[in-house]
XYZ file of N, CA and C in Angstrom:
573
model
N 4.743 -1.076 26.856
C 3.847 -1.881 26.047
C 2.567 -2.092 26.820
N 1.463 -1.836 26.152
C 0.161 -2.002 26.777
C -0.391 -3.407 26.571
N -0.192 -3.954 25.366
C -0.831 -5.227 25.057
C -0.104 -5.909 23.896
N -0.055 -7.242 23.939
C 0.470 -8.038 22.830
C -0.616 -9.036 22.442
N -0.996 -9.025 21.158
C -2.040 -9.934 20.669
C -1.434 -10.890 19.648
N -1.776 -12.162 19.765
C -1.394 -13.163 18.788
C -2.669 -13.618 18.094
N -2.774 -13.347 16.806
C -3.968 -13.704 16.056
C -3.565 -14.710 14.982
N -3.985 -15.973 15.145
C -3.623 -17.033 14.209
C -4.728 -17.308 13.203
N -5.839 -16.591 13.272
C -6.964 -16.808 12.371
C -6.795 -15.954 11.114
N -6.506 -16.562 9.947
C -6.313 -15.757 8.733
C -7.596 -15.099 8.240
N -8.761 -15.558 8.703
C -10.045 -15.015 8.276
C -10.690 -14.142 9.342
N -9.904 -13.584 10.242
C -10.424 -12.768 11.334
C -11.274 -11.622 10.791
N -12.464 -11.444 11.343
C -13.422 -10.459 10.846
C -12.968 -9.022 11.047
N -12.037 -8.771 11.934
C -11.622 -7.398 12.190
C -10.670 -6.846 11.143
N -10.220 -7.676 10.201
C -9.309 -7.233 9.155
C -9.974 -7.378 7.793
N -9.688 -6.446 6.913
C -10.281 -6.465 5.587
C -9.575 -7.385 4.618
N -8.389 -7.906 4.981
C -7.605 -8.728 4.079
C -7.172 -10.004 4.773
N -6.925 -11.023 3.971
C -6.471 -12.309 4.470
C -5.118 -12.147 5.166
N -4.953 -12.776 6.301
C -3.696 -12.693 7.042
C -3.179 -14.073 7.362
N -1.896 -14.170 7.647
C -1.287 -15.456 7.945
C -0.572 -15.392 9.281
N -1.308 -15.117 10.330
C -0.735 -14.996 11.653
C -0.268 -13.575 11.897
N -0.862 -12.918 12.835
C -0.499 -11.534 13.126
C -0.037 -11.432 14.573
N 0.997 -10.660 14.767
C 1.444 -10.319 16.109
C 1.283 -8.811 16.223
N 0.417 -8.385 17.111
C 0.164 -6.960 17.297
C 0.742 -6.524 18.629
N 1.579 -5.522 18.592
C 2.144 -4.953 19.808
C 1.577 -3.555 19.931
N 0.785 -3.338 20.978
C 0.103 -2.068 21.187
C 0.776 -1.351 22.346
N 1.210 -0.145 22.079
C 1.885 0.643 23.115
C 0.908 1.613 23.754
N 1.259 2.099 24.912
C 0.416 3.067 25.610
C 0.544 4.435 24.947
N -0.554 5.187 24.863
C -0.488 6.531 24.285
C 0.407 7.454 25.108
N 0.912 8.468 24.424
C 1.748 9.461 25.091
C 3.216 9.187 24.867
N 3.920 10.188 24.445
C 5.358 10.079 24.236
C 5.965 11.437 24.572
N 7.233 11.479 24.799
C 7.856 12.726 25.226
C 8.361 13.586 24.083
N 8.582 13.010 22.914
C 9.202 13.797 21.861
C 8.607 13.488 20.488
N 9.004 14.292 19.541
C 8.592 14.131 18.154
C 9.536 13.150 17.469
N 8.968 12.189 16.733
C 9.767 11.196 16.027
C 9.372 11.213 14.561
N 10.311 10.950 13.680
C 10.011 10.902 12.255
C 10.956 9.977 11.524
N 10.539 9.595 10.340
C 11.328 8.694 9.523
C 11.005 8.971 8.060
N 12.007 8.943 7.196
C 11.807 9.099 5.762
C 12.675 8.082 5.043
N 12.085 7.353 4.095
C 12.833 6.367 3.333
C 12.545 6.545 1.850
N 13.557 6.359 1.038
C 13.422 6.399 -0.414
C 14.144 5.189 -0.983
N 13.425 4.433 -1.816
C 14.014 3.330 -2.555
C 13.843 3.661 -4.023
N 14.926 3.586 -4.797
C 14.859 4.017 -6.185
C 15.616 3.050 -7.078
N 15.012 2.743 -8.205
C 15.652 1.939 -9.238
C 15.204 2.516 -10.571
N 16.114 2.575 -11.518
C 15.831 3.252 -12.780
C 16.315 2.399 -13.955
N 15.742 2.638 -15.135
C 16.123 1.891 -16.340
C 17.588 2.103 -16.695
N 18.157 3.209 -16.283
C 19.562 3.498 -16.551
C 20.466 2.371 -16.036
N 20.078 1.768 -14.910
C 20.892 0.737 -14.280
C 20.557 -0.674 -14.771
N 19.545 -0.808 -15.605
C 19.110 -2.122 -16.062
C 19.374 -2.310 -17.553
N 19.532 -3.550 -17.959
C 19.717 -3.835 -19.379
C 18.362 -3.974 -20.071
N 18.381 -3.950 -21.369
C 17.158 -4.136 -22.151
C 16.734 -5.594 -22.041
N 15.442 -5.820 -21.996
C 14.914 -7.167 -21.998
C 15.295 -7.815 -23.338
N 15.915 -8.980 -23.348
C 16.364 -9.568 -24.608
C 15.230 -9.938 -25.554
N 14.010 -10.034 -25.062
C 12.871 -10.366 -25.915
C 12.164 -9.123 -26.450
N 12.634 -7.935 -26.081
C 12.007 -6.685 -26.521
C 12.898 -5.997 -27.550
N 12.254 -5.333 -28.510
C 12.996 -4.613 -29.550
C 13.532 -3.282 -29.041
N 12.912 -2.726 -28.015
C 13.353 -1.453 -27.450
C 13.432 -1.563 -25.932
N 14.111 -0.613 -25.315
C 14.252 -0.595 -23.851
C 13.230 0.360 -23.271
N 12.370 -0.164 -22.403
C 11.343 0.670 -21.777
C 11.960 1.505 -20.661
N 11.332 2.624 -20.367
C 11.815 3.536 -19.315
C 11.341 3.042 -17.952
N 11.953 1.972 -17.466
C 11.575 1.344 -16.200
C 11.902 2.252 -15.013
N 10.969 2.336 -14.063
C 11.179 3.082 -12.812
C 10.534 2.285 -11.683
N 11.210 2.202 -10.554
C 10.633 1.626 -9.340
C 11.065 2.530 -8.199
N 10.139 3.358 -7.722
C 10.466 4.371 -6.725
C 9.444 4.292 -5.595
N 9.924 4.166 -4.371
C 9.047 4.070 -3.206
C 9.454 5.098 -2.168
N 8.463 5.833 -1.662
C 8.651 6.802 -0.582
C 7.874 6.307 0.633
N 8.486 6.352 1.805
C 7.810 6.012 3.058
C 8.141 7.084 4.079
N 7.107 7.670 4.676
C 7.294 8.715 5.680
C 6.467 8.380 6.920
N 7.027 8.679 8.077
C 6.330 8.504 9.351
C 6.665 9.688 10.243
N 5.655 10.213 10.911
C 5.842 11.299 11.871
C 4.918 11.036 13.046
N 5.441 11.115 14.259
C 4.610 10.867 15.434
C 5.068 11.745 16.588
N 4.149 11.956 17.501
C 4.449 12.781 18.665
C 3.283 12.763 19.629
N 3.303 13.697 20.566
C 2.208 13.771 21.532
C 1.743 15.212 21.669
N 0.472 15.344 22.011
C -0.114 16.657 22.268
C -0.148 16.899 23.772
N -0.417 15.863 24.501
C -0.393 15.900 25.961
C 0.196 14.568 26.426
N 0.397 14.436 27.708
C 1.018 13.223 28.227
C 0.212 11.969 27.895
N -1.111 12.072 27.782
C -1.961 10.915 27.524
C -2.490 10.855 26.093
N -2.075 11.786 25.229
C -2.599 11.851 23.874
C -1.440 11.840 22.878
N -1.416 10.843 21.995
C -0.358 10.763 20.990
C -0.973 10.633 19.598
N -0.182 10.960 18.584
C -0.651 10.923 17.195
C 0.448 10.372 16.304
N 0.031 9.825 15.176
C 0.961 9.268 14.195
C 0.422 9.527 12.797
N 1.296 9.930 11.885
C 0.972 10.080 10.472
C 1.917 9.195 9.675
N 1.363 8.373 8.797
C 2.162 7.500 7.925
C 1.721 7.721 6.488
N 2.661 7.743 5.576
C 2.336 7.824 4.149
C 3.365 7.027 3.377
N 2.898 6.330 2.361
C 3.838 5.673 1.457
C 3.283 5.695 0.046
N 4.186 5.901 -0.886
C 3.840 5.932 -2.298
C 4.819 5.060 -3.046
N 4.284 4.253 -3.946
C 5.108 3.358 -4.737
C 4.777 3.576 -6.204
N 5.743 4.036 -6.975
C 5.575 4.269 -8.407
C 6.415 3.238 -9.136
N 5.743 2.385 -9.907
C 6.431 1.327 -10.646
C 6.016 1.419 -12.106
N 6.971 1.677 -12.969
C 6.735 1.691 -14.406
C 7.449 0.485 -14.994
N 6.737 -0.622 -15.113
C 7.313 -1.816 -15.721
C 6.954 -1.835 -17.207
N 7.345 -2.880 -17.874
C 7.033 -2.945 -19.304
C 6.371 -4.267 -19.641
N 5.556 -4.217 -20.693
C 4.925 -5.414 -21.243
C 5.510 -5.630 -22.630
N 5.826 -6.854 -22.947
C 6.452 -7.166 -24.231
C 5.390 -7.732 -25.174
N 5.324 -7.151 -26.352
C 4.346 -7.573 -27.360
C 5.087 -8.283 -28.489
N 4.662 -9.526 -28.783
C 5.135 -10.299 -29.939
C 3.881 -10.725 -30.687
N 3.520 -9.986 -31.699
C 2.270 -10.266 -32.404
C 2.459 -10.082 -33.897
N 1.470 -10.506 -34.626
C 1.432 -10.294 -36.068
C 0.182 -9.493 -36.396
N 0.349 -8.483 -37.232
C -0.799 -7.727 -37.735
C -0.818 -7.853 -39.249
N -1.891 -7.411 -39.849
C -2.003 -7.451 -41.304
C -1.911 -6.043 -41.866
N -1.131 -5.904 -42.922
C -1.056 -4.631 -43.641
C -2.429 -4.394 -44.286
N -3.058 -3.223 -44.078
C -4.415 -3.014 -44.582
C -4.522 -2.983 -46.113
N -3.423 -2.783 -46.789
C -3.485 -2.720 -48.260
C -3.127 -4.065 -48.889
N -2.009 -4.636 -48.459
C -1.529 -5.879 -49.078
C -1.949 -7.128 -48.319
N -2.459 -6.985 -47.138
C -2.822 -8.095 -46.253
C -1.634 -9.001 -45.921
N -0.438 -8.454 -46.057
C 0.774 -9.195 -45.685
C 0.952 -9.132 -44.170
N 1.522 -10.186 -43.600
C 1.763 -10.212 -42.164
C 2.892 -9.249 -41.806
N 2.647 -8.442 -40.763
C 3.642 -7.487 -40.289
C 3.929 -7.828 -38.821
N 5.168 -8.203 -38.494
C 5.471 -8.515 -37.088
C 5.519 -7.252 -36.227
N 5.005 -7.382 -35.011
C 5.060 -6.294 -34.021
C 5.845 -6.820 -32.832
N 7.019 -6.260 -32.618
C 7.862 -6.586 -31.470
C 8.181 -5.278 -30.768
N 7.526 -5.068 -29.626
C 7.788 -3.828 -28.907
C 7.593 -4.004 -27.418
N 8.175 -3.086 -26.686
C 8.047 -3.034 -25.238
C 7.247 -1.784 -24.893
N 6.167 -1.967 -24.142
C 5.263 -0.864 -23.808
C 5.312 -0.617 -22.302
N 5.420 0.636 -21.931
C 5.432 1.019 -20.521
C 4.056 0.802 -19.904
N 4.011 0.177 -18.733
C 2.751 -0.062 -18.021
C 2.856 0.552 -16.626
N 2.585 1.861 -16.487
C 2.754 2.555 -15.199
C 1.751 2.116 -14.140
N 2.227 2.129 -12.901
C 1.403 1.793 -11.737
C 1.795 2.750 -10.608
N 0.799 3.338 -9.961
C 1.062 4.285 -8.871
C 0.155 3.934 -7.696
N 0.743 3.619 -6.549
C -0.009 3.266 -5.344
C 0.314 4.269 -4.246
N -0.716 4.704 -3.515
C -0.522 5.615 -2.393
C -1.361 5.134 -1.218
N -0.805 5.217 -0.024
C -1.537 4.897 1.202
C -1.117 5.879 2.279
N -2.090 6.431 2.971
C -1.831 7.359 4.067
C -2.722 7.048 5.249
N -2.166 7.152 6.451
C -2.909 6.856 7.676
C -2.634 7.916 8.726
N -3.684 8.360 9.388
C -3.570 9.239 10.549
C -4.187 8.533 11.745
N -3.520 8.615 12.895
C -4.007 7.894 14.074
C -3.824 8.759 15.315
N -4.825 8.714 16.192
C -4.763 9.409 17.476
C -5.106 8.393 18.562
N -4.268 8.326 19.612
C -4.494 7.433 20.757
C -4.637 8.277 22.019
N -5.630 7.918 22.845
C -5.850 8.641 24.092
C -5.952 7.651 25.245
N -5.137 7.856 26.273
C -5.146 7.017 27.468
C -6.148 7.616 28.451
N -7.348 7.045 28.523
C -8.408 7.563 29.387
C -8.050 7.357 30.851
N -7.613 6.149 31.180
C -7.130 5.838 32.534
C -6.054 4.770 32.384
N -5.569 4.250 33.471
C -4.485 3.279 33.431
C -4.827 2.071 32.563
N -6.048 1.582 32.668
C -6.453 0.383 31.934
C -7.511 0.647 30.859
N -7.651 1.884 30.434
C -8.724 2.238 29.509
C -8.180 3.218 28.465
N -8.325 2.889 27.176
C -7.802 3.756 26.124
C -8.758 3.805 24.931
N -8.589 4.838 24.110
C -9.400 5.008 22.903
C -8.474 5.345 21.738
N -8.852 4.883 20.542
C -8.058 5.099 19.335
C -8.971 5.492 18.190
N -8.518 6.458 17.388
C -9.206 6.826 16.148
C -8.175 6.751 15.029
N -8.565 6.102 13.922
C -7.637 5.934 12.804
C -8.386 6.173 11.486
N -7.739 6.916 10.585
C -8.290 7.157 9.248
C -7.247 6.716 8.228
N -7.675 5.937 7.230
C -6.775 5.445 6.195
C -7.346 5.757 4.819
N -6.480 6.225 3.928
C -6.858 6.493 2.542
C -5.876 5.772 1.630
N -6.387 5.022 0.661
C -5.533 4.352 -0.313
C -6.018 4.664 -1.724
N -5.065 4.734 -2.649
C -5.387 4.992 -4.056
C -4.461 4.146 -4.926
N -5.024 3.533 -5.957
C -4.258 2.715 -6.902
C -4.612 3.144 -8.318
N -3.623 3.501 -9.106
C -3.809 3.884 -10.510
C -2.972 2.959 -11.382
N -3.566 2.470 -12.457
C -2.875 1.595 -13.411
C -3.118 2.111 -14.827
N -2.117 1.962 -15.691
C -2.239 2.328 -17.100
C -1.793 1.146 -17.955
N -2.379 1.025 -19.119
C -2.042 -0.016 -20.098
C -2.161 -1.430 -19.537
N -3.232 -1.677 -18.784
C -3.532 -3.036 -18.325
C -3.877 -3.907 -19.523
N -3.565 -5.159 -19.452
C -3.934 -6.105 -20.491
C -3.017 -6.139 -21.695
N -2.000 -5.305 -21.733
C -1.091 -5.247 -22.875
C -0.001 -6.305 -22.700
N 0.424 -6.922 -23.795
C 1.514 -7.890 -23.751
C 1.175 -9.131 -24.535
N 2.185 -9.926 -24.831
C 2.065 -11.165 -25.612
C 1.483 -10.839 -26.986
N 0.235 -11.218 -27.239
C -0.393 -10.956 -28.535
C -1.334 -9.763 -28.492
N -1.425 -9.090 -27.375
C -2.340 -7.956 -27.229
C -1.580 -6.660 -27.476
N -2.012 -5.903 -28.479
C -1.337 -4.668 -28.879
C -1.601 -3.544 -27.881
N -0.739 -2.520 -27.935
C -0.846 -1.382 -27.019
C -2.181 -0.659 -27.168
N -2.775 -0.685 -28.366
C -4.060 -0.011 -28.582
C -5.193 -0.660 -27.796
N -5.001 -1.877 -27.307
C -6.025 -2.582 -26.522
C -5.869 -2.358 -25.027
N -4.853 -1.618 -24.623
C -4.614 -1.376 -23.203
C -5.688 -0.488 -22.599
N -5.925 -0.633 -21.334
C -6.909 0.168 -20.614
C -6.350 0.558 -19.254
N -6.876 1.628 -18.713
C -6.454 2.103 -17.404
C -7.476 1.751 -16.341
N -7.046 1.734 -15.105
C -7.953 1.511 -13.982
C -7.512 2.389 -12.824
N -8.480 2.751 -12.032
C -8.216 3.644 -10.901
C -9.157 3.259 -9.774
N -8.652 3.251 -8.578
C -9.494 2.916 -7.431
C -8.965 3.561 -6.169
N -9.875 3.870 -5.277
C -9.466 4.432 -3.991
C -10.396 3.892 -2.908
N -9.922 3.936 -1.684
C -10.704 3.469 -0.543
C -10.384 4.330 0.665
N -11.391 4.520 1.510
C -11.225 5.254 2.757
C -11.764 4.389 3.889
N -11.131 4.473 5.040
C -11.584 3.696 6.182
C -11.410 4.516 7.456
N -12.442 4.547 8.261
C -12.395 5.194 9.574
C -12.623 4.114 10.608
N -11.735 4.048 11.595
C -11.841 3.033 12.633
C -11.737 3.702 14.000
N -12.718 3.444 14.840
C -12.721 3.937 16.215
C -12.737 2.722 17.133
N -11.902 2.730 18.160
C -11.898 1.604 19.087
C -11.680 2.089 20.509
N -12.239 1.326 21.425
C -12.117 1.612 22.851
C -11.744 0.301 23.520
N -10.685 0.318 24.341
C -10.188 -0.892 24.982
C -10.141 -0.687 26.491
N -10.664 -1.670 27.210
C -10.610 -1.648 28.673
C -10.011 -2.966 29.147
N -8.931 -2.885 29.908
C -8.304 -4.075 30.461
C -8.909 -4.315 31.835
N -9.595 -5.443 31.974
C -10.264 -5.772 33.233
C -9.273 -6.390 34.207
N -8.478 -7.343 33.732
C -7.379 -7.926 34.494
C -6.350 -8.408 33.469
N -5.176 -8.850 33.881
C -4.142 -9.213 32.905
C -4.572 -10.280 31.888
N -5.571 -11.072 32.193
C -5.999 -12.136 31.287
C -7.276 -11.787 30.516
N -7.900 -10.632 30.801
C -9.163 -10.314 30.161
C -9.244 -8.832 29.811
N -9.690 -8.587 28.572
C -9.876 -7.208 28.119
C -11.113 -7.153 27.221
N -11.760 -6.004 27.204
C -12.876 -5.809 26.283
C -12.455 -4.774 25.250
N -12.911 -4.973 24.026
C -12.591 -4.031 22.970
C -13.833 -3.790 22.138
N -14.156 -2.523 21.946
C -15.297 -2.125 21.136
C -14.759 -1.411 19.920
N -15.205 -1.826 18.723
C -14.711 -1.225 17.480
C -15.870 -0.750 16.620
N -15.647 0.359 15.981
C -16.557 0.892 14.981
C -15.743 1.099 13.714
N -16.157 0.461 12.638
C -15.435 0.524 11.387
C -16.360 1.072 10.316
N -15.891 2.060 9.619
C -16.704 2.672 8.566
C -15.881 2.848 7.333
């Protein structure tokens, strides 16, 4: 272990999101072997009952993939690749009244509409141990979020649903020098 940081400031400027106390354990670059991990979490509508307030059973899916691969190129240079994808197809329940265009009679609408959501995040990181107390890190992160049929449910019909899509990229370069056990300097470039 190279360094342990305790950050109790939820509004710390070095993070893009609100935090509630962070403990960061930073290890020294370089490892002897290749390491990997793969995880799959799956849940399907087959195993679930129909929502009692819905007239039909939606094709619910909750599937998450997490992969990690890390290793070293040289004794002082290590790399890590992380990726995770979460696909969640939940449902929105519509209980509304519409009017028949000819007779103007009230027509009840009771249905369950699929509202798909797909999230992906991937990170690549390279760490280099310049000297015993001096290291450099480069990290690239890509995230993507896709949503379908937003706003549907309650009295809002499926025809009013809309999709949204967003992605973000982040490049972070940092250089850390430990001056003594109680003092270190860190320079960061975030783009």
